[in-house]
Amino acid sequence: MDKRKNIELLSPAKDLATGMAAINHGADAVYIGTPKYGARAAAGNSLIDVAKLINYAHKYWAKVYITLNTILYDNELDEACSIAKSVYDAGADALIIQDMAFMEMDLPPIPLFASTQTHNYALDKILFFEKVGFQRIILARELSLNQLKEIRANTNIELECFIYGALCVSFSGQCYLSEAMQKRSANRGECAQPCRLPYTLINNNGKVIERNKYLLSLKDLNLSEYIDDLINAGITSFKIEGRLKDINYVKNVTAFFRKKIDEIIEKDGVINRSSSGRTYVAFNPALAKTFNRGFTDHFLNHRSKEILSPLTPKSIGAYLGKVERVGKGYFVLQSKESVINGDGICFFNNMDELQGTNINKVEGKKIYPADIEGIETGAIIYRNYDHIFIKELQTEKTKRLISIEILFKEIENGFLIKAKDKDEVEVEIQKKYEKKYALKQNAEETIRKQLTKLGNTLFVCDDVKIEWSKPYFLPVAVLNELRRELISKLERERQKLLPKSYYRIARNNVPYPEKHLSYLANVSNKKAQAFYKRHGIETIEPAFEKQGNIRNAVIMTMKHCLRYQYDLCPGRNVINVEPLYLTDAKNRYRLEFDCKMCLMKLVLE
């Protein structure tokens, strides 16, 4: 294991409130969008709110990364550059980008991260990005643990990987299904999520293999059991997906992984978290209790059919139990969990359709839902709204505090008070004061009590040391004034010593590993063209969004494979009339298979 690295837990921020909640619940860094160009059009934020989040995060030496990771058109380049400069001035710690136009701009010295939309899957491409000056690679979610180890063994760049949240079925940045169907480009932040719609799988004779199922909708990623393995593989930043998720999701998931990573850090003894403070969580985090479609480890260790969620693209929540019997307006559940009024439940009916209802009343073992229809003996019940848990999440009792030690010391003409925090930041103040012998026995107790009243500050006092020749009396008002002045000085000193990342790209002519770029490179402006030509590219196709004829184009490339899913792989003695197709109400999509690379492609006919 690399003993020099800090471990970063990176959380999403839909808005200012969610970003602050992520920090409070243990994130070492957050990523957030600005008003435009953030790959999630529905999660834009004002520059004022972004600046507020940066200021708040920096109190804990946590970082804020700005998502400017859409592809850009020529008329947008100046505005995108202006936003980059504005967030740099506000103190942002990095830009997450997809469009190589940024590499040709006159940017301030801010680190650049290669977004997962740049399809960071192949080692030669990752090496190229390292050589041209990126500080971090956000890795493709489809990579296996062995591939991650190989990348780490051959690079020095920071590596970030997703550990939790929704999965795009396609390679990121390589999906054009939304653009093809609805003129809503995923690479422009406007994905309509057509992969979450039902499709029918047929063969060349029109025979239906699977009808009206969610054949491209994956379960959610959950690598919570593999954090140790990922650390050993060389990952330093662990990313939670979810800039469109609500604040309860962010609180719960961040707190869960904070606890998980802290346990590893404590046990390991040689790695550190990359920001300050300890989070005191006021609830027991549980991943299944907020939005999820069921869980998969994706392709981290092996290929599995359990990757798919064919019956629903919706959140199913946490497993509750099986229906034991059904009565008039109620049902009885075989479950170790209790159910209360206000809970939301869901289940699959006998047509394999997801149904949901609320709980109106519970009497002993009898559970009375708002709608009993479809609930039958043997049905499996999930709780997709946990009323008590959500109430716990909505309280503001969770705190993030930085531990300090305080020294109260007698000096020649008065007293000295000193504070030192866990980051070795140290301040002191001296006060001239007439020394008066304490007549009461509790002088030391009073000093300890008043100096540790840190209230709504960032700090919690672990220890107060008192060094004096004999007990002295100081009025409570004087002690309070000393404490406030000391803490204010400590906050200012922490701000001065805040670790900052400055990096200016030094342009070079390192050759790109290819000579010709198709529309899959997502080149949509002149500056991006200039970047690739400088690095040896001879021909460049315009981005898919600028293509005229999109028929017979590959609009999705994925490791998820329906041949494998339905045991239709060649050599299995299966009667298989190919090509295979996916159909919906309007279109037919041909499936192409690259068995050597174990990939499936979707072609719009």
XYZ file of C-alpha atoms in Angstrom:
605
model
C 0.000 0.000 0.000
C 1.149 3.551 -0.780
C 1.716 4.904 2.731
C 1.975 8.509 1.613
C -1.545 9.100 0.401
C -4.576 10.695 1.929
C -7.959 9.124 1.295
C -10.744 11.350 0.001
C -14.474 10.743 0.323
C -16.147 12.750 -2.443
C -19.882 13.535 -2.278
C -22.343 15.139 -4.702
C -23.956 18.524 -4.154
C -27.180 19.311 -5.950
C -27.252 22.724 -4.294
C -25.731 24.747 -1.470
C -27.760 23.087 1.305
C -26.911 19.594 0.068
C -23.238 20.476 -0.268
C -23.097 21.783 3.292
C -24.898 18.658 4.503
C -22.319 16.505 2.693
C -19.508 18.367 4.475
C -21.257 18.060 7.839
C -21.756 14.320 7.338
C -18.107 13.648 6.594
C -17.234 14.416 2.979
C -13.607 15.376 2.367
C -14.682 17.016 -0.883
C -17.847 17.791 -2.821
C -18.542 18.326 -6.506
C -21.114 20.858 -7.678
C -22.349 22.484 -10.859
C -22.472 26.164 -11.819
C -25.307 27.856 -13.753
C -24.249 26.149 -16.993
C -22.123 23.381 -18.505
C -22.244 20.966 -15.560
C -23.475 17.697 -17.188
C -26.631 17.916 -15.045
C -28.746 20.766 -16.399
C -31.210 20.300 -13.535
C -28.472 20.765 -10.917
C -27.109 24.197 -11.746
C -26.192 26.694 -9.035
C -25.496 30.403 -8.856
C -21.896 31.484 -8.527
C -22.841 33.114 -5.225
C -24.008 29.782 -3.797
C -20.919 28.025 -5.137
C -18.736 30.607 -3.368
C -20.666 30.108 -0.117
C -20.124 26.352 -0.323
C -16.402 26.826 -0.970
C -16.077 29.078 2.064
C -17.919 26.587 4.247
C -15.961 23.550 3.048
C -12.628 25.294 3.461
C -13.267 25.795 7.169
C -12.696 22.039 7.434
C -9.963 22.033 4.781
C -12.413 20.115 2.618
C -12.378 20.785 -1.131
C -14.928 21.829 -3.725
C -14.644 20.640 -7.320
C -16.608 22.363 -10.078
C -18.300 20.327 -12.811
C -17.811 22.014 -16.181
C -18.046 18.713 -17.981
C -20.393 19.141 -20.916
C -19.160 19.431 -24.460
C -19.168 23.031 -25.657
C -20.106 24.826 -28.864
C -17.996 27.664 -30.244
C -20.393 30.355 -29.059
C -20.142 29.025 -25.485
C -16.387 28.973 -25.054
C -15.963 32.518 -23.719
C -18.740 32.056 -21.162
C -17.344 28.709 -20.002
C -13.897 30.261 -19.592
C -15.415 33.150 -17.639
C -17.156 30.721 -15.270
C -13.874 28.876 -14.774
C -12.147 32.117 -13.824
C -14.984 33.107 -11.487
C -14.919 29.852 -9.521
C -11.127 30.034 -9.313
C -11.449 33.509 -7.810
C -13.977 32.077 -5.340
C -11.400 29.480 -4.225
C -12.527 26.346 -6.084
C -10.046 23.485 -5.824
C -10.380 21.945 -9.315
C -12.410 21.871 -12.512
C -13.908 18.617 -13.750
C -13.956 18.822 -17.552
C -14.819 16.757 -20.598
C -14.183 19.209 -23.423
C -10.549 19.595 -24.448
C -11.297 23.201 -25.410
C -10.391 24.075 -21.816
C -6.847 22.899 -22.546
C -6.544 25.667 -25.140
C -7.998 28.432 -22.948
C -6.130 30.986 -20.898
C -7.212 29.490 -17.575
C -6.042 30.505 -14.123
C -3.726 28.012 -12.351
C -6.433 25.604 -11.233
C -6.080 21.804 -11.352
C -8.039 20.010 -14.073
C -9.683 16.616 -13.601
C -10.579 14.443 -16.595
C -14.288 13.704 -16.190
C -15.560 10.151 -16.498
C -17.264 11.499 -19.666
C -13.835 11.422 -21.326
C -14.155 7.608 -21.157
C -11.101 6.838 -19.037
C -10.938 3.120 -19.693
C -7.803 2.390 -21.729
C -4.348 2.771 -20.181
C -2.829 4.542 -23.204
C -5.492 7.247 -23.099
C -5.087 7.709 -19.345
C -1.323 8.042 -19.811
C -1.943 10.685 -22.462
C -4.132 12.704 -20.123
C -1.461 12.475 -17.448
C 1.226 13.706 -19.831
C -0.775 16.706 -21.061
C -1.262 17.974 -17.526
C -4.425 16.634 -15.921
C -4.099 16.266 -12.161
C -6.693 13.539 -11.758
C -8.456 10.875 -13.799
C -12.052 9.987 -12.941
C -12.066 6.362 -13.982
C -14.662 4.501 -16.024
C -17.080 2.592 -13.806
C -16.703 -0.573 -15.876
C -13.091 -1.224 -14.916
C -12.229 -4.362 -12.974
C -10.069 -4.428 -9.881
C -7.203 -5.929 -11.892
C -7.490 -3.170 -14.486
C -7.396 -0.561 -11.732
C -4.208 -2.128 -10.379
C -2.636 -2.086 -13.837
C -3.470 1.597 -14.304
C -1.995 2.447 -10.906
C 1.163 0.456 -11.640
C 1.780 2.480 -14.799
C 0.745 5.991 -13.754
C 1.418 8.605 -11.095
C -1.738 10.657 -11.586
C -4.478 10.857 -8.930
C -7.134 8.179 -9.472
C -10.778 8.670 -8.566
C -13.439 5.990 -8.836
C -17.152 5.708 -8.187
C -18.120 3.569 -5.215
C -21.859 4.129 -4.996
C -24.933 5.286 -6.896
C -26.738 5.067 -10.206
C -24.973 3.421 -13.132
C -25.097 4.496 -16.760
C -25.417 1.314 -18.797
C -23.249 2.820 -21.516
C -19.646 3.889 -21.243
C -19.854 7.467 -19.966
C -19.512 10.025 -22.720
C -20.279 7.336 -25.304
C -24.089 7.345 -25.006
C -26.141 9.108 -27.674
C -29.483 7.373 -27.116
C -31.131 10.395 -25.482
C -29.892 12.695 -28.253
C -31.066 10.282 -30.949
C -34.516 9.790 -29.424
C -35.368 13.224 -28.021
C -32.618 15.653 -29.063
C -31.552 15.805 -25.413
C -27.818 15.219 -25.309
C -26.278 13.430 -22.339
C -22.989 15.107 -23.208
C -24.762 18.455 -22.946
C -26.249 17.728 -19.519
C -29.774 16.989 -20.737
C -30.054 13.184 -20.632
C -33.699 12.021 -20.690
C -32.635 8.600 -19.324
C -34.184 6.450 -22.081
C -32.113 3.550 -20.715
C -34.658 3.455 -17.857
C -37.533 2.728 -20.279
C -38.963 -0.717 -21.194
C -37.832 -2.498 -24.375
C -38.627 -5.755 -26.153
C -35.811 -8.067 -27.252
C -36.438 -9.903 -30.542
C -34.387 -11.938 -33.010
C -34.147 -11.583 -36.786
C -37.285 -13.693 -37.298
C -39.300 -11.446 -35.039
C -39.435 -13.982 -32.231
C -39.799 -12.286 -28.852
C -37.066 -13.279 -26.400
C -38.166 -10.845 -23.681
C -41.136 -8.495 -23.809
C -41.505 -5.041 -22.331
C -38.763 -5.251 -19.712
C -36.195 -2.711 -18.522
C -33.385 -4.358 -20.433
C -30.930 -1.461 -20.191
C -31.668 -0.413 -16.608
C -28.923 -1.408 -14.204
C -29.024 -1.785 -10.449
C -27.108 0.784 -8.428
C -23.403 0.491 -7.743
C -22.347 -0.447 -4.218
C -18.663 -1.126 -3.570
C -18.852 -0.701 0.204
C -17.380 -4.164 0.754
C -14.379 -3.420 -1.451
C -13.005 -0.112 -0.105
C -9.943 -1.873 1.331
C -9.291 -3.539 -2.035
C -9.647 -0.224 -3.856
C -7.231 1.505 -1.480
C -4.726 -1.273 -2.083
C -5.308 -0.928 -5.827
C -4.190 2.709 -5.610
C -7.433 4.676 -5.566
C -7.280 7.851 -3.494
C -10.667 9.472 -4.151
C -13.911 7.574 -3.569
C -16.884 9.115 -5.317
C -20.583 8.928 -4.506
C -22.904 9.494 -7.486
C -25.970 11.671 -7.099
C -26.054 15.346 -8.072
C -29.772 14.903 -8.785
C -30.464 13.077 -5.518
C -32.123 14.704 -2.514
C -30.427 15.850 0.660
C -31.517 12.780 2.691
C -29.711 10.471 0.237
C -26.531 12.550 0.479
C -26.617 12.647 4.290
C -27.203 8.907 4.620
C -24.721 7.696 2.010
C -21.976 10.139 2.996
C -22.300 9.211 6.675
C -22.229 5.498 5.800
C -19.001 5.716 3.806
C -17.429 8.144 6.271
C -17.838 5.537 8.983
C -16.579 2.776 6.683
C -13.464 4.647 5.602
C -12.682 5.892 9.118
C -12.718 2.312 10.375
C -10.187 1.366 7.697
C -8.005 4.384 8.480
C -8.024 3.591 12.195
C -7.173 -0.054 11.600
C -4.540 0.655 8.956
C -2.681 3.357 10.878
C -0.727 4.693 7.893
C -3.334 6.412 5.720
C -5.197 9.581 6.575
C -8.399 11.344 5.644
C -7.807 14.410 3.523
C -9.800 16.975 5.505
C -10.293 18.051 9.098
C -12.739 17.140 11.814
C -14.722 14.209 13.078
C -18.374 13.688 12.219
C -20.725 12.840 15.052
C -23.660 11.231 13.250
C -27.050 11.372 14.953
C -28.460 8.272 13.183
C -27.379 4.834 12.036
C -26.662 5.154 8.300
C -28.102 2.375 6.133
C -27.709 2.419 2.352
C -30.913 0.510 1.613
C -33.044 3.087 3.410
C -32.642 5.823 0.812
C -32.955 5.713 -2.982
C -31.653 2.505 -4.570
C -32.607 0.077 -7.316
C -30.955 -2.839 -5.606
C -27.195 -3.221 -5.605
C -24.420 -4.573 -7.808
C -20.626 -4.473 -7.711
C -20.829 -3.998 -11.507
C -17.722 -5.461 -13.185
C -15.263 -4.962 -10.331
C -14.581 -8.685 -9.841
C -16.484 -10.573 -12.514
C -19.399 -10.467 -14.955
C -22.793 -11.256 -13.456
C -26.411 -11.397 -14.611
C -27.361 -9.749 -11.326
C -26.269 -6.415 -12.768
C -29.696 -5.816 -14.349
C -32.934 -4.548 -12.780
C -35.355 -5.757 -15.486
C -38.640 -5.311 -13.603
C -38.375 -1.665 -12.577
C -36.105 1.386 -12.866
C -37.485 2.796 -9.620
C -36.177 2.710 -6.067
C -37.339 -0.365 -4.169
C -35.874 0.523 -0.790
C -35.053 -1.990 1.941
C -36.300 -5.565 2.163
C -38.935 -5.971 4.884
C -40.215 -9.519 4.606
C -42.728 -11.891 3.098
C -46.507 -11.679 3.417
C -47.705 -14.442 5.752
C -51.437 -13.939 5.226
C -53.930 -11.396 3.944
C -57.128 -10.370 5.708
C -59.851 -7.810 5.125
C -57.935 -4.614 4.449
C -54.757 -5.810 6.150
C -51.832 -8.192 5.818
C -49.447 -9.908 8.231
C -45.723 -9.844 7.512
C -42.949 -12.300 8.343
C -40.340 -9.736 9.315
C -37.881 -8.792 12.029
C -38.535 -5.140 11.223
C -41.393 -3.089 12.618
C -43.676 -1.052 10.365
C -45.402 2.169 11.420
C -48.017 4.607 10.153
C -46.563 6.796 7.442
C -44.148 4.219 6.031
C -44.177 3.649 2.284
C -43.972 0.103 0.918
C -43.694 -1.473 -2.511
C -43.940 -4.964 -3.989
C -44.153 -6.798 -7.286
C -47.647 -8.082 -8.103
C -48.396 -11.330 -9.927
C -47.800 -9.537 -13.252
C -44.273 -8.589 -12.104
C -45.331 -4.939 -11.938
C -44.043 -2.728 -9.133
C -46.820 -1.347 -6.950
C -46.583 0.957 -3.989
C -48.761 2.203 -1.164
C -48.578 3.876 2.241
C -49.257 2.358 5.640
C -52.332 3.872 7.286
C -52.469 1.886 10.499
C -50.744 -0.928 12.402
C -52.573 -3.007 15.021
C -50.355 -5.669 16.528
C -49.246 -7.828 13.606
C -51.943 -6.466 11.310
C -50.705 -3.882 8.804
C -53.381 -1.777 7.087
C -52.154 -0.208 3.826
C -53.909 2.615 2.009
C -54.438 0.159 -0.872
C -54.458 -3.613 -0.314
C -54.929 -4.497 -3.994
C -52.185 -6.731 -5.372
C -50.826 -7.800 -1.991
C -51.021 -11.578 -1.805
C -49.680 -14.293 0.471
C -46.015 -14.893 -0.347
C -45.431 -11.423 -1.791
C -42.097 -9.835 -0.867
C -42.497 -6.398 0.672
C -39.935 -3.601 0.536
C -39.985 -0.341 2.486
C -39.176 2.524 0.153
C -40.041 5.256 2.655
C -38.919 4.779 6.243
C -40.805 7.433 8.182
C -38.697 7.268 11.362
C -35.385 7.143 9.496
C -36.267 10.125 7.323
C -37.238 12.116 10.429
C -33.841 11.290 11.932
C -32.115 12.460 8.741
C -34.019 15.731 8.793
C -32.825 16.711 12.241
C -29.777 18.956 12.491
C -28.134 16.974 15.272
C -25.236 15.607 13.209
C -22.131 17.709 13.823
C -18.647 17.909 12.370
C -16.092 19.161 14.842
C -12.330 19.706 14.860
C -10.583 18.516 18.013
C -8.375 20.964 19.856
C -6.285 21.031 23.001
C -6.116 24.141 25.191
C -3.307 25.236 27.496
C -3.993 27.798 30.226
C -0.714 28.989 31.694
C 0.477 31.483 34.254
C 3.043 33.983 32.942
C 4.920 36.811 34.664
C 2.353 39.582 34.294
C -0.830 37.602 33.683
C -1.926 34.544 31.760
C -1.344 32.824 28.427
C -3.914 30.732 26.649
C -2.980 28.500 23.716
C -4.989 26.270 21.334
C -3.673 23.571 19.031
C -5.857 21.586 16.613
C -5.463 18.174 14.980
C -3.847 19.768 11.921
C -1.078 21.182 14.142
C -2.403 24.706 13.712
C -1.483 26.576 16.875
C -2.334 30.030 18.223
C -1.963 31.804 21.521
C -2.964 35.014 23.233
C -1.604 36.703 26.350
C -3.533 38.793 28.799
C -2.115 41.113 31.418
C -4.155 40.562 34.519
C -3.771 41.072 38.232
C -3.306 37.692 39.872
C -5.715 37.039 42.676
C -5.535 33.918 44.740
C -8.696 31.829 44.454
C -10.537 31.576 47.734
C -12.843 28.812 46.507
C -11.757 25.287 45.708
C -13.322 25.130 42.217
C -11.081 27.630 40.396
C -9.596 24.986 38.097
C -13.005 23.491 37.383
C -14.369 26.904 36.430
C -11.536 27.506 33.985
C -12.022 24.123 32.325
C -15.768 24.613 32.102
C -15.617 28.052 30.520
C -12.795 27.319 28.082
C -14.554 24.233 26.714
C -17.870 25.998 26.049
C -17.291 26.030 22.306
C -20.980 26.108 21.369
C -21.616 26.586 17.647
C -17.957 26.851 16.668
C -16.086 24.332 14.508
C -14.267 22.940 17.495
C -14.517 20.496 20.356
C -11.980 20.522 23.182
C -10.380 17.171 23.983
C -8.209 18.409 26.817
C -7.447 21.498 28.922
C -4.068 21.715 30.651
C -3.581 24.228 33.423
C -0.090 25.278 34.464
C 0.173 27.685 37.423
C 2.003 27.992 40.714
C -1.259 28.137 42.637
C -4.982 28.511 41.882
C -6.041 31.976 40.749
C -9.414 33.563 40.367
C -10.580 34.877 36.987
C -14.143 36.104 36.460
C -16.302 34.054 34.097
C -16.685 37.086 31.801
C -12.899 37.331 31.414
C -12.570 33.604 30.651
C -15.336 33.830 28.064
C -13.651 36.778 26.398
C -10.336 34.888 26.267
C -12.024 31.832 24.781
C -13.824 33.813 22.060
C -10.654 35.674 21.107
C -8.640 32.447 21.029
C -11.128 30.607 18.818
C -11.482 33.552 16.459
C -7.707 33.692 16.083
C -7.551 29.931 15.464
C -10.164 30.178 12.689
C -8.213 32.988 11.025
C -4.964 31.045 11.267
C -6.600 27.945 9.764
C -7.818 30.071 6.862
C -4.291 31.407 6.290
C -2.796 27.900 6.352
C -5.487 26.294 4.173
C -3.733 23.897 1.765
C -4.204 25.177 -1.770
C -3.730 23.518 -5.136
C -2.283 25.619 -7.899
C -1.416 24.102 -11.247
C -1.025 25.696 -14.644
C -1.074 23.486 -17.724
C 2.177 23.622 -19.690
C 1.117 22.892 -23.264
C 3.060 20.208 -25.081
C 2.836 18.064 -28.211
C 2.632 14.596 -26.657
C 1.119 12.347 -29.357
C -2.408 11.092 -28.834
C -2.597 7.272 -29.085
C -4.704 7.481 -32.280
C -4.464 9.369 -35.575
C -8.156 9.584 -36.403
C -11.082 10.551 -34.173
C -14.674 9.556 -34.781
C -17.719 11.268 -33.296
C -17.059 9.187 -30.162
C -14.393 11.741 -29.219
C -17.154 14.361 -28.775
C -15.303 17.191 -30.527
C -17.789 20.035 -30.906
C -15.724 23.240 -31.232
C -12.637 24.721 -32.845
C -10.522 24.869 -29.691
C -10.992 21.144 -29.060
C -10.032 20.504 -32.689
C -6.893 22.604 -32.217
C -5.970 20.631 -29.095
C -6.172 17.273 -30.846
C -4.372 18.504 -33.974
C -1.558 19.783 -31.764
C -1.279 16.261 -30.423
C -1.013 14.613 -33.827
C -4.614 13.856 -34.843
C -5.023 13.946 -38.616
C -8.790 13.663 -39.087
C -11.609 14.582 -36.699
C -15.279 13.791 -37.088
C -17.685 16.295 -35.544
C -19.509 15.287 -32.371
C -22.670 13.198 -32.653
C -24.745 16.262 -31.793
C -23.419 17.919 -34.968
C -23.953 14.924 -37.242
C -26.541 15.163 -40.000
C -27.477 11.529 -40.607
C -27.542 9.448 -37.424
C -29.099 6.306 -38.890
C -26.923 3.183 -38.537
C -24.733 4.967 -36.024
C -23.577 3.281 -32.819
C -25.461 5.234 -30.166
C -24.431 3.241 -27.114
C -21.448 1.055 -26.183
C -21.616 -1.046 -23.043
C -20.170 -4.003 -21.163
C -23.685 -5.058 -20.201
C -24.578 -7.778 -22.719
C -28.015 -9.192 -23.504
C -26.462 -12.174 -25.278
C -24.870 -13.111 -21.977
C -27.960 -12.180 -19.984
C -30.156 -14.623 -21.903
C -27.574 -17.371 -22.520
C -27.333 -16.598 -26.238
C -23.557 -16.495 -26.488
C -22.059 -18.358 -29.474
C -20.945 -21.918 -28.755
C -23.731 -22.689 -26.272
C -25.739 -24.789 -28.742
C -28.553 -22.231 -28.681
C -30.718 -21.617 -31.724
C -30.016 -17.953 -32.177
C -31.167 -16.029 -35.230
C -29.137 -12.847 -35.357
C -28.996 -9.932 -35.472
C -30.883 -9.257 -32.274
C -32.932 -6.113 -31.818
C -34.366 -3.937 -29.095
C -37.649 -2.269 -29.952
C -39.832 0.386 -28.394
C -42.957 2.127 -29.625
C -41.050 4.183 -32.222
C -37.677 2.663 -33.054
C -35.772 -0.534 -33.643
C -32.184 -0.795 -32.445
C -29.813 -3.424 -33.778
C -27.473 -5.074 -31.300
C -23.881 -5.670 -32.334
C -21.478 -7.768 -30.281
C -17.725 -7.550 -29.901
C -17.056 -10.845 -28.134
C -13.294 -10.350 -28.096
C -13.697 -7.156 -26.055
C -16.900 -8.434 -24.407
C -18.911 -5.390 -25.505
C -22.429 -4.800 -26.796
C -23.343 -1.896 -29.076
C -26.696 -0.352 -29.853
C -27.238 0.816 -33.443
C -30.148 3.028 -34.503
C -31.689 1.610 -37.678
